[in-house]
Every structure is written in C-alpha cells, then in structure tokens.
XYZ file of C-alpha atoms in Angstrom:
187
model
C -12.655 -8.171 9.851
C -8.983 -8.250 10.662
C -7.378 -5.983 13.213
C -6.657 -2.629 11.593
C -3.078 -1.415 11.903
C -3.000 2.356 12.303
C 0.792 2.372 12.352
C 0.651 1.673 8.628
C -1.129 4.969 7.987
C 1.285 6.919 10.173
C 4.304 5.286 8.570
C 2.938 6.000 5.091
C 2.353 9.662 5.896
C 5.698 10.223 7.568
C 7.861 8.290 5.123
C 6.148 9.965 2.175
C 6.721 13.424 3.608
C 10.346 12.681 4.453
C 11.020 11.137 1.056
C 9.384 14.023 -0.812
C 11.259 16.589 1.261
C 14.562 14.845 0.582
C 13.886 14.477 -3.155
C 12.906 18.132 -3.580
C 15.850 19.324 -1.434
C 18.259 17.351 -3.648
C 16.768 18.830 -6.835
C 16.140 22.418 -5.786
C 17.703 25.316 -7.661
C 17.905 27.851 -4.845
C 20.260 28.021 -1.924
C 19.034 27.857 1.654
C 18.568 25.355 4.403
C 14.971 24.491 3.595
C 12.322 24.471 0.916
C 10.549 27.632 -0.164
C 7.141 27.668 -1.786
C 8.941 28.439 -5.066
C 11.134 25.352 -4.591
C 7.993 23.246 -4.237
C 6.250 24.746 -7.264
C 9.114 25.134 -9.767
C 10.501 21.622 -9.908
C 12.760 20.355 -12.627
C 11.575 17.538 -14.855
C 14.142 15.247 -13.238
C 12.878 16.041 -9.736
C 9.286 15.384 -10.858
C 10.377 12.021 -12.262
C 12.234 11.228 -9.040
C 9.090 11.963 -7.012
C 7.099 9.351 -8.912
C 4.124 8.285 -6.781
C 5.002 10.833 -4.089
C 3.300 13.594 -6.061
C 0.404 13.665 -3.565
C 2.915 14.491 -0.800
C 4.254 17.376 -2.878
C 0.720 18.684 -3.307
C 0.164 18.408 0.441
C 3.392 20.272 1.191
C 2.504 23.035 -1.279
C -1.084 23.411 -0.090
C -0.117 23.341 3.596
C 3.099 25.317 3.297
C 2.258 27.820 6.041
C 1.356 25.039 8.476
C 4.522 23.095 7.715
C 6.692 26.227 8.012
C 6.192 26.316 11.747
C 8.629 29.118 12.506
C 7.289 31.322 9.685
C 10.693 31.971 8.097
C 9.488 31.204 4.563
C 11.161 27.788 4.424
C 10.217 24.287 5.460
C 13.356 23.106 7.186
C 14.273 19.661 8.427
C 13.417 20.848 11.943
C 9.962 21.999 10.782
C 9.345 18.642 9.149
C 10.538 16.731 12.222
C 8.175 18.766 14.425
C 5.223 18.011 12.148
C 6.064 14.314 12.072
C 6.423 14.236 15.868
C 2.979 15.799 16.164
C 1.563 13.219 13.767
C 3.175 10.405 15.737
C 1.933 11.589 19.118
C -1.414 13.222 18.295
C -2.433 11.313 15.159
C -3.678 12.398 11.763
C -6.602 14.589 10.748
C -9.141 13.479 8.180
C -7.530 15.725 5.549
C -4.031 14.478 6.365
C -5.155 10.897 5.940
C -6.932 11.756 2.715
C -3.956 13.666 1.298
C -1.000 11.734 2.688
C -2.177 8.149 2.726
C -3.527 7.721 -0.780
C -0.082 6.699 -1.995
C 1.752 3.765 -0.569
C 1.980 0.044 -0.583
C -0.585 -1.125 1.968
C -4.106 -2.474 2.171
C -6.451 0.108 0.608
C -9.285 -1.330 2.717
C -7.582 0.200 5.752
C -7.711 3.688 4.237
C -11.324 3.268 3.156
C -12.405 1.983 6.576
C -10.589 4.726 8.475
C -12.037 7.493 6.291
C -15.553 6.022 6.442
C -15.565 5.640 10.236
C -13.281 8.560 11.102
C -15.703 10.176 13.582
C -16.341 6.862 15.374
C -12.619 6.055 15.501
C -11.831 9.510 16.924
C -12.969 8.472 20.393
C -11.725 11.609 22.175
C -13.213 13.976 19.566
C -10.018 15.970 18.956
C -10.271 15.754 15.157
C -7.256 13.438 14.925
C -6.979 9.690 15.080
C -4.080 7.783 16.517
C -2.909 4.261 15.901
C -4.297 3.278 19.314
C -7.744 4.670 18.452
C -7.759 2.719 15.179
C -6.799 -0.493 16.980
C -9.419 0.061 19.705
C -12.098 0.692 17.074
C -11.076 -2.504 15.308
C -11.241 -4.585 18.510
C -14.580 -3.039 19.503
C -16.033 -3.754 16.060
C -14.897 -7.366 16.212
C -16.324 -7.778 19.723
C -19.670 -6.346 18.580
C -19.752 -8.745 15.614
C -19.074 -11.748 17.859
C -21.669 -10.644 20.417
C -24.278 -10.184 17.676
C -23.467 -13.589 16.205
C -23.738 -15.452 19.514
C -26.661 -13.478 20.904
C -29.015 -16.007 19.322
C -27.489 -18.820 21.360
C -29.412 -19.060 24.598
C -29.287 -21.514 27.444
C -32.855 -22.524 26.594
C -31.553 -23.830 23.265
C -29.026 -26.125 24.940
C -29.760 -29.655 26.078
C -28.790 -30.561 29.618
C -28.700 -34.252 28.845
C -25.519 -35.682 27.395
C -25.337 -39.265 26.246
C -22.021 -40.493 24.927
C -23.518 -43.730 23.703
C -23.349 -45.628 27.000
C -26.671 -47.206 27.816
C -26.244 -46.750 31.585
C -28.879 -45.389 33.843
C -28.485 -41.623 33.459
C -29.884 -41.027 36.912
C -26.702 -42.499 38.441
C -24.642 -39.839 36.691
C -26.926 -37.125 38.027
C -26.917 -38.688 41.504
C -23.133 -38.618 41.541
C -23.034 -34.981 40.563
C -25.857 -33.915 42.868
C -26.594 -36.293 45.753
C -30.166 -36.735 46.786
C -31.027 -33.895 49.105
C -33.711 -35.982 50.844
C -31.341 -38.604 52.213
C -30.439 -38.245 55.838
C -27.079 -38.812 57.330
C -26.801 -41.547 59.929
C-alpha cells in the first residue's frame, strides 16, 4: 500500500466546486451577485456542455443549496463558496461530500474507494469528517500494521548466533575476544 494523499480529495472537491460555480455564473441568465436555485436548475445547453465532467458538482450544489447559501439570501455567492471551501480545508470532508464531490477528477480511484470503505476508521476523532492528516495517519498506521504482521513470525529463536564467513579459524577465539573469560583472575 502506498501512502494515501488526502490533499488530492480536498483539491478535487474544491477545484470542482469553484470551476462549476464559475462556469454557471458565466452562463446564467439572471442578474445578481450569486447563483440562485433557478440558475442552477435552468442551465443553457452551452453551459451544460461547458460543465462537462463537472456535472456531479452541479448536482451537489443543487441538492445542498441551502447549506451552501450560508447567509440565507437565496443566492450562493463567492463569499458563501469561499466559506464552504475554508471549512472543507480546515475541518475535512463528510462521507457524502466525498461521495458526491470526489467521483469526478483525474486521480487514483483506489484512493476514493479506500477512503469510502474505511471512512469510520480514518475519522479518528469521530466528528463525521476526515481531513488530509487523518487520511495520511491511517495510511501510515496501516502500513506499520502490515510490516509488524509480516515480521512477527521472525523470532530470535529462529536466528543463528554463529556466523562463519568461511574462515576456518577457531571460533572460540572470536567469542573470547568479544566476551573475555569471566573465570580468569587479574594478577
């Protein structure tokens, strides 16, 4: 297992949200400083084409509109989006955010699968969110456990104390040099 990079998930989520927000803002029909729920649901064909693989981010923004509209003014503004992304950066991502925001992107899909499978173990503080640091710690701990399990079968009783490098000398002289005879008396 390689070390899992949680920053990849965070970067995927945040860049996808920012890109989708920007694309929809550029193609919206209404005036205003942010995106309304109507702006998110009534997209032009051109805007849909411009979104391309970011469609999952659009779905997330539509489904979670009230959460993203932090000030409750009926629009997701740049400030609202920045606040959400700051929260994601500092507090991590929930299971649903990972599932919804990280399915698109150009990264190792094994990372997503591993994080979703072991979400509760990775979430070491139990807050329902996982951070990049928690992912990295889980990865290191898993590797350490694998190494310990592998080498647990190696015991000192399985190791020879005698080493012969091919020299036909009296081996007792080597041992005597390393551990002088305790029975000899000093004069």
